[in-house]
XYZ file of C-alpha atoms in Angstrom:
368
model
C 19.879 28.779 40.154
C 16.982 27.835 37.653
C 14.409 25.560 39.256
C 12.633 22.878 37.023
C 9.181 22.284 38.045
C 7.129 19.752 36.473
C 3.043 20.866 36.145
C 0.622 18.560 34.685
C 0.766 16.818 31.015
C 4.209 17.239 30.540
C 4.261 21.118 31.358
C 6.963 22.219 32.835
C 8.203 25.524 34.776
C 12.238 26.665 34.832
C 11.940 29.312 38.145
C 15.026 31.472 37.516
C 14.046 34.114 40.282
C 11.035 34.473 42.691
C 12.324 37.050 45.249
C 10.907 40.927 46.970
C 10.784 43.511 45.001
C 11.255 47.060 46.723
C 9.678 45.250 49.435
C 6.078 46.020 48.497
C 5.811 42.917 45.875
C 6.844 39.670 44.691
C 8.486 38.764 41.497
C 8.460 35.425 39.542
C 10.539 34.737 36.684
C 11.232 31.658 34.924
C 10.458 29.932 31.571
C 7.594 27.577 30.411
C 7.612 24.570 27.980
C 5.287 22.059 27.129
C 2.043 24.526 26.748
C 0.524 23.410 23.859
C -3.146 23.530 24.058
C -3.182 25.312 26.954
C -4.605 29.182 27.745
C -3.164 31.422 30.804
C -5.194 34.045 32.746
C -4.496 36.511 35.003
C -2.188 34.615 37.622
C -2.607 33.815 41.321
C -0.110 33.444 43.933
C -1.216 31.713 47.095
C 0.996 32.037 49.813
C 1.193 30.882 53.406
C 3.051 32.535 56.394
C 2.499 30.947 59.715
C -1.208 31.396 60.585
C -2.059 33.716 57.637
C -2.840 32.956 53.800
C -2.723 35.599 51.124
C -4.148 35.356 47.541
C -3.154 37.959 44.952
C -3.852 38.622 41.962
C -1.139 39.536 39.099
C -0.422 43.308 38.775
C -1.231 44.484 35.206
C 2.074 45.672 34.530
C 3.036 42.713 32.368
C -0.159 41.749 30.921
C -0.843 39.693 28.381
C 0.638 36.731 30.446
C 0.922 34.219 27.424
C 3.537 33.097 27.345
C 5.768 31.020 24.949
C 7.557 27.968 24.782
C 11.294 28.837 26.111
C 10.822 32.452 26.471
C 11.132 34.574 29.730
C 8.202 34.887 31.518
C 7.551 37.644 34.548
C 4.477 38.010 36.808
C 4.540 40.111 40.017
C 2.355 40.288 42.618
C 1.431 43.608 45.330
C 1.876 42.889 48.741
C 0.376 45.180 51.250
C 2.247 45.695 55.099
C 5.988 44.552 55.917
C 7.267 41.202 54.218
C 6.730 38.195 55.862
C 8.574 34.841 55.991
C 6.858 32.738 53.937
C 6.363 28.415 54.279
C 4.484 28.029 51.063
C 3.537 29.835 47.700
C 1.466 28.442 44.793
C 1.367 30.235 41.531
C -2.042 29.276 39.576
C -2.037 30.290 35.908
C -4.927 28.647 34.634
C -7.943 26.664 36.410
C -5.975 23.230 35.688
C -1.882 24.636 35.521
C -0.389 25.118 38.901
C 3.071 25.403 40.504
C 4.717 25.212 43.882
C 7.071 27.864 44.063
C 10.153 27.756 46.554
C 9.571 30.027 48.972
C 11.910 33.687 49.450
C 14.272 35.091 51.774
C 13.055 37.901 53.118
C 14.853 41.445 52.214
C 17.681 41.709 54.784
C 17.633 37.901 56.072
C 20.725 36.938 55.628
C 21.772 32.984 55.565
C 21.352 29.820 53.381
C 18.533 29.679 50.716
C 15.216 27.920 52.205
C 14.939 24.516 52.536
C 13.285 23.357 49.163
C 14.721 26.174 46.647
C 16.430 23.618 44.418
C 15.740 20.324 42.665
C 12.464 19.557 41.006
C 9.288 20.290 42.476
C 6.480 18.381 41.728
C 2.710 20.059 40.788
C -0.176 20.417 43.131
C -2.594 20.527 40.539
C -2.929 18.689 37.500
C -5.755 17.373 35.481
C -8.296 15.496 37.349
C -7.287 12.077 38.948
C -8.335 9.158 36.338
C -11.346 6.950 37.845
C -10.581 4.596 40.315
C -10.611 1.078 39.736
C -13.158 -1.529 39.290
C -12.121 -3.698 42.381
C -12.319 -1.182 45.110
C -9.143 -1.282 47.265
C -9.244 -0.721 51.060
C -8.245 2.549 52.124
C -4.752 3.926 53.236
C -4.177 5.343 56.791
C -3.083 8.680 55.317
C -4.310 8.939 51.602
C -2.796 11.765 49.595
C -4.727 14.818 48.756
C -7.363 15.164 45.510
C -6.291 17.038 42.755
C -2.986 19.025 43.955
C -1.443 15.982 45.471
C 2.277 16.067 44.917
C 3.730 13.321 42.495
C 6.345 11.113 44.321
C 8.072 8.189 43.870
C 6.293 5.029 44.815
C 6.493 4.394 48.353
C 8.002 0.919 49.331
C 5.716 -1.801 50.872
C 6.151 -1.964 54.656
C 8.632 -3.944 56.272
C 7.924 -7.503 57.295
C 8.046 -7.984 61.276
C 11.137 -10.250 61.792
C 10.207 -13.964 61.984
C 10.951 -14.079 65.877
C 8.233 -11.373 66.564
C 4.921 -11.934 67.515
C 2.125 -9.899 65.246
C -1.415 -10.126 65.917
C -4.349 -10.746 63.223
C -5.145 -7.119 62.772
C -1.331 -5.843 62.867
C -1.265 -8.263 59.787
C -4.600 -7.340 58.313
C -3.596 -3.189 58.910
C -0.366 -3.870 57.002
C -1.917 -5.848 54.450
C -4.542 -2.988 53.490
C -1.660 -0.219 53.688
C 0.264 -2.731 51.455
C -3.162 -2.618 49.002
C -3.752 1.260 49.482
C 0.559 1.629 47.969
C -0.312 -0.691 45.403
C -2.979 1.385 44.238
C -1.296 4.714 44.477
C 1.848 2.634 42.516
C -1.176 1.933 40.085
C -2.624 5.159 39.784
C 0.176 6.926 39.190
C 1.560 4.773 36.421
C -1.661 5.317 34.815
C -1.402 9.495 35.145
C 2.065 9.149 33.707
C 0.435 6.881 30.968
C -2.310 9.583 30.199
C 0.166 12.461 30.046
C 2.212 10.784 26.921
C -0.724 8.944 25.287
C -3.313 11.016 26.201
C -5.576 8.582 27.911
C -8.785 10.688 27.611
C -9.411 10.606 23.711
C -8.178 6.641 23.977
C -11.121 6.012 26.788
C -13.641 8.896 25.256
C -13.579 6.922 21.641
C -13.792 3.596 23.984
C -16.314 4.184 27.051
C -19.426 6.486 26.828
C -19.312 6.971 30.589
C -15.495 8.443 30.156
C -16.419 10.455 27.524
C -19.276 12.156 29.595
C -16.661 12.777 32.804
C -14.268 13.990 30.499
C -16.756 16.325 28.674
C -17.848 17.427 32.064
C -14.979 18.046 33.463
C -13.806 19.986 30.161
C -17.011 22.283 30.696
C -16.216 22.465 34.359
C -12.316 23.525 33.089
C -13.992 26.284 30.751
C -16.691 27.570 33.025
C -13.609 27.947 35.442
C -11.359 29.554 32.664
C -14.476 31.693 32.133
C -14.998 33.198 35.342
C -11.422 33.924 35.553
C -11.384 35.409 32.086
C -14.069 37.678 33.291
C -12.920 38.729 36.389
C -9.931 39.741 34.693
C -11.401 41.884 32.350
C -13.469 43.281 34.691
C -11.194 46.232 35.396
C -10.503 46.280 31.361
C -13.907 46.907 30.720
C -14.173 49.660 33.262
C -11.554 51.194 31.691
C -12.328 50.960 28.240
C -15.653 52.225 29.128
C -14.728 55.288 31.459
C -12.505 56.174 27.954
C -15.771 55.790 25.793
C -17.414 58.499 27.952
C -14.183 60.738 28.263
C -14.504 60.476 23.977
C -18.220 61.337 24.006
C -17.761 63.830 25.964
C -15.265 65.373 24.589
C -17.112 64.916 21.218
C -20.104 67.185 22.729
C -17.352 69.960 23.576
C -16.223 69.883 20.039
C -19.850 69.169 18.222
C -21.408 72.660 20.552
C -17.800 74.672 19.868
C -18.682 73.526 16.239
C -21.947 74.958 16.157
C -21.190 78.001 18.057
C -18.526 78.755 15.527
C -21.121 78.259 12.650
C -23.422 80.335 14.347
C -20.779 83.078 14.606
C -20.311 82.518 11.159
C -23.686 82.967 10.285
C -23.957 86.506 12.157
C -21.027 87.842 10.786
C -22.360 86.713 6.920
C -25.557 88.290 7.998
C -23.718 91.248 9.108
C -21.445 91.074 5.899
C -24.437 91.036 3.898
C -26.215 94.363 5.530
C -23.684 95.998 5.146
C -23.069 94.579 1.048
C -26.838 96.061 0.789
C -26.271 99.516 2.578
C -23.268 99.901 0.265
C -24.997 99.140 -2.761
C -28.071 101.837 -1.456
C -25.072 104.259 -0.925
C -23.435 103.654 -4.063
C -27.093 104.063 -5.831
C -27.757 106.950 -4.133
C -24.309 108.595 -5.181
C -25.293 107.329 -8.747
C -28.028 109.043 -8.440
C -26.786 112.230 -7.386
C -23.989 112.253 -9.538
C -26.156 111.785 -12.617
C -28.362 114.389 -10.728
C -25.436 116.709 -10.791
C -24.628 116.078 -14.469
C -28.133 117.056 -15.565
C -27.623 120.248 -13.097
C -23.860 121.330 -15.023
C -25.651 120.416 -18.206
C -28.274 122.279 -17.860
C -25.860 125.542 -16.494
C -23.765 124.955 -19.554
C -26.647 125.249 -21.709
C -27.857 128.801 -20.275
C -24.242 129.713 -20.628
C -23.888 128.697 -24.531
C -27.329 130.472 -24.812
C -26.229 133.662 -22.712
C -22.975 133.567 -24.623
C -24.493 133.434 -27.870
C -26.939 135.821 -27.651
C -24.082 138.270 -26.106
C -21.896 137.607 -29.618
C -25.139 138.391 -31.493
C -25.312 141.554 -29.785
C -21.665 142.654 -30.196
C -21.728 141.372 -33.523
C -24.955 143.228 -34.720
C -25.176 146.076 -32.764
C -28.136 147.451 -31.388
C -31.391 147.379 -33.913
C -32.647 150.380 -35.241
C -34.827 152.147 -33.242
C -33.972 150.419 -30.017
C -33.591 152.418 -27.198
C -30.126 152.971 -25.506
C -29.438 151.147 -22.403
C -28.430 153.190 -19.620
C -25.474 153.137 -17.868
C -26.282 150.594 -15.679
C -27.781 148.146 -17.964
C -24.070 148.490 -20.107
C -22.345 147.418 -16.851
C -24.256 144.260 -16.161
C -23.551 143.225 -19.517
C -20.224 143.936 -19.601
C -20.251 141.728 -15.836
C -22.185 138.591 -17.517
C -19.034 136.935 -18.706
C -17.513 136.958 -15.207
C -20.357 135.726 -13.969
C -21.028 132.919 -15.963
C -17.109 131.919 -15.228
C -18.080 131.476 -11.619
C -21.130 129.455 -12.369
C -19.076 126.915 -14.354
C -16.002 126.786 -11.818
C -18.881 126.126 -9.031
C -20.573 123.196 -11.275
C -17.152 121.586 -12.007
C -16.152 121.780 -8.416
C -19.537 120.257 -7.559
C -18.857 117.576 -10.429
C -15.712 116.754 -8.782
C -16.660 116.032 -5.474
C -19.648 113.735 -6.181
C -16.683 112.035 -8.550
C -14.457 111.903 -5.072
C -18.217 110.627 -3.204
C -18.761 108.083 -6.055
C -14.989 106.711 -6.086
C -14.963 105.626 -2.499
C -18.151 104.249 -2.476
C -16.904 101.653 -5.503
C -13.605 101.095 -3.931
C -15.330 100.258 -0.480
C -17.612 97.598 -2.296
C -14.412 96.053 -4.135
């Protein structure tokens, strides 16, 4: 069953479930309204279980905790050891917004709800309590708390002693200053009721210099408050985000030295590349070379053969001159062997004209 709690200013909480979670946390849901001009932090649950207080701070699982006007609103808390019964928990949201949560069964307890769990629940914090005033009024016995007093209905004036009972001078003077003390709590809080729908602090800021300064300072106090928490809070965010810049730099140096060791890889094998461009083109010069060299040589061999050849035509054609002597026998038989052997010459200079070819082809084709 949804709980309606009433915070400060007209805020108000709707609990729909504050309960153990896997028995290692606790779990508030419920809905907001009335948050205009108001900023949540990281929340704070206070709670209180015989002799021993806890504070904890919100896990980060639902984070941001802004939260909107009607909408469903979670915040769960870690809780370290076996689950306790609890007799009070406060959930803090901001340095001025407070609630009074009712308290949970424990897992396994089995039973009627707490005493407490339903009806409206009144804050125990709200803005800070208007200045008392001028006429100073005599104490109460048993005033209420500062600050995170609970709003509650005006208490009724105490009885009057029936007319047939004796009641000393201070009996009457006690009752007549507890009478005083519930008039001014009757007063006070019809004037916090009056500053939650009028807003009461702009009306005396534009009015009084003096309540303009306690508001003012009390505003700064708010937002000094509001600061700290902000900055505890994103304490652990900073951490984090800056643990994540040095994992990135890091990893930026990894890829910045890969980088240049690639380049440098890159440069060796151009370098490398490039030798062996330059010993190519020395081979392929040098093959040029001694393919033009081999040209000249078959040139040359063809020449003494058109000159050997001719002169041998001239001979058979004319005959031997007139008076020349006769050649012997031998003489006849290495002229009759000179065509065979210049044959062999030329089949040895083409074969030799081939190959550098073959030399000079590979070189070219290695290049391209």
């Amino acid at each position: 069953m949804s709980t309606p709690e009433v915070v400060s200013n007209g805020v108000t909480f709707e609990v729909e479930r504050f309960e153990w979670v896997d028995g290692d946390r606790l779990e508030v849901t419920g809905r907001w309204y009335g948050l205009r001009g108001h900023r949540f932090v990281r929340p704070v649950l206070v709670v209180q279980a015989a002799d021993e207080q806890r504070r904890m701070l919100a896990v980060l699982d639902h984070k941001p905790w802004a939260a909107e006007d009607g909408d469903e609103w979670i915040a769960a808390f870690p809780w370290e050891g076996e689950p306790l019964e609890l007799t009070a928990a406060e959930l803090a949201v901001a340095p001025s917004l407070a609630v009074d949560l009712p308290v949970p069964r424990v897992p396994g307890q089995s039973g009627a709800a707490p005493a407490g769990s339903e009806g409206p629940l009144h804050a125990r914090r709200g803005p800070a309590e208007p200045k008392p005033d001028p006429d100073p009024e005599p104490a109460a016995p048993a005033p209420a708390r500062r600050g995170r007093s609970k709003a509650a209905k005006p208490a009724a004036p105490p009885a009057s002693p029936a007319p047939d009972e004796s009641v000393s001078p201070e009996e009457v003077a006690a009752l007549r200053a507890q009478l005083a003390s519930e008039q001014a709590s009757v007063r006070r809080l019809a004037t916090q009721l009056e500053e939650a729908h009028q807003g009461l602090a702009a009306a005396r800021a534009a009015a009084d210099d003096h309540d303009a300064l306690v508001a003012e300072r009390d505003a700064a106090i708010a937002a000094r408050d509001e600061a700290r928490a902000n900055a505890n809070l994103d304490h652990d965010a900073v951490i984090e985000e800056r643990d994540q810049a040095v994992s990135e730099r890091a990893a930026a140096l990894y890829a910045r030295d890969e980088a240049l060791d690639e380049r440098a890889a890159a440069n060796f094998e151009r370098e490398t590349a490039i030798a062996e461009r330059d010993a190519a083109f020395a081979e392929r010069d040098r093959a040029i070379e001694a393919h033009r060299a081999a040209v000249r040589d078959l040139e040359a061999v063809e020449q003494r053969m058109a000159s050997a050849e001719q002169a041998r035509l001239q001979e058979i054609a004319g005959g031997p001159p007139a008076g020349a002597v006769r050649a012997t026998p031998g003489e006849d038989r290495a002229t009759s062997q000179r065509p065979g052997i210049v044959w062999v010459q030329r089949v040895v200079a083409l074969i030799v004209l081939i190959v550098w070819a073959i030399v000079v082809y590979k070189v070219l084709h290695g290049l391209v």
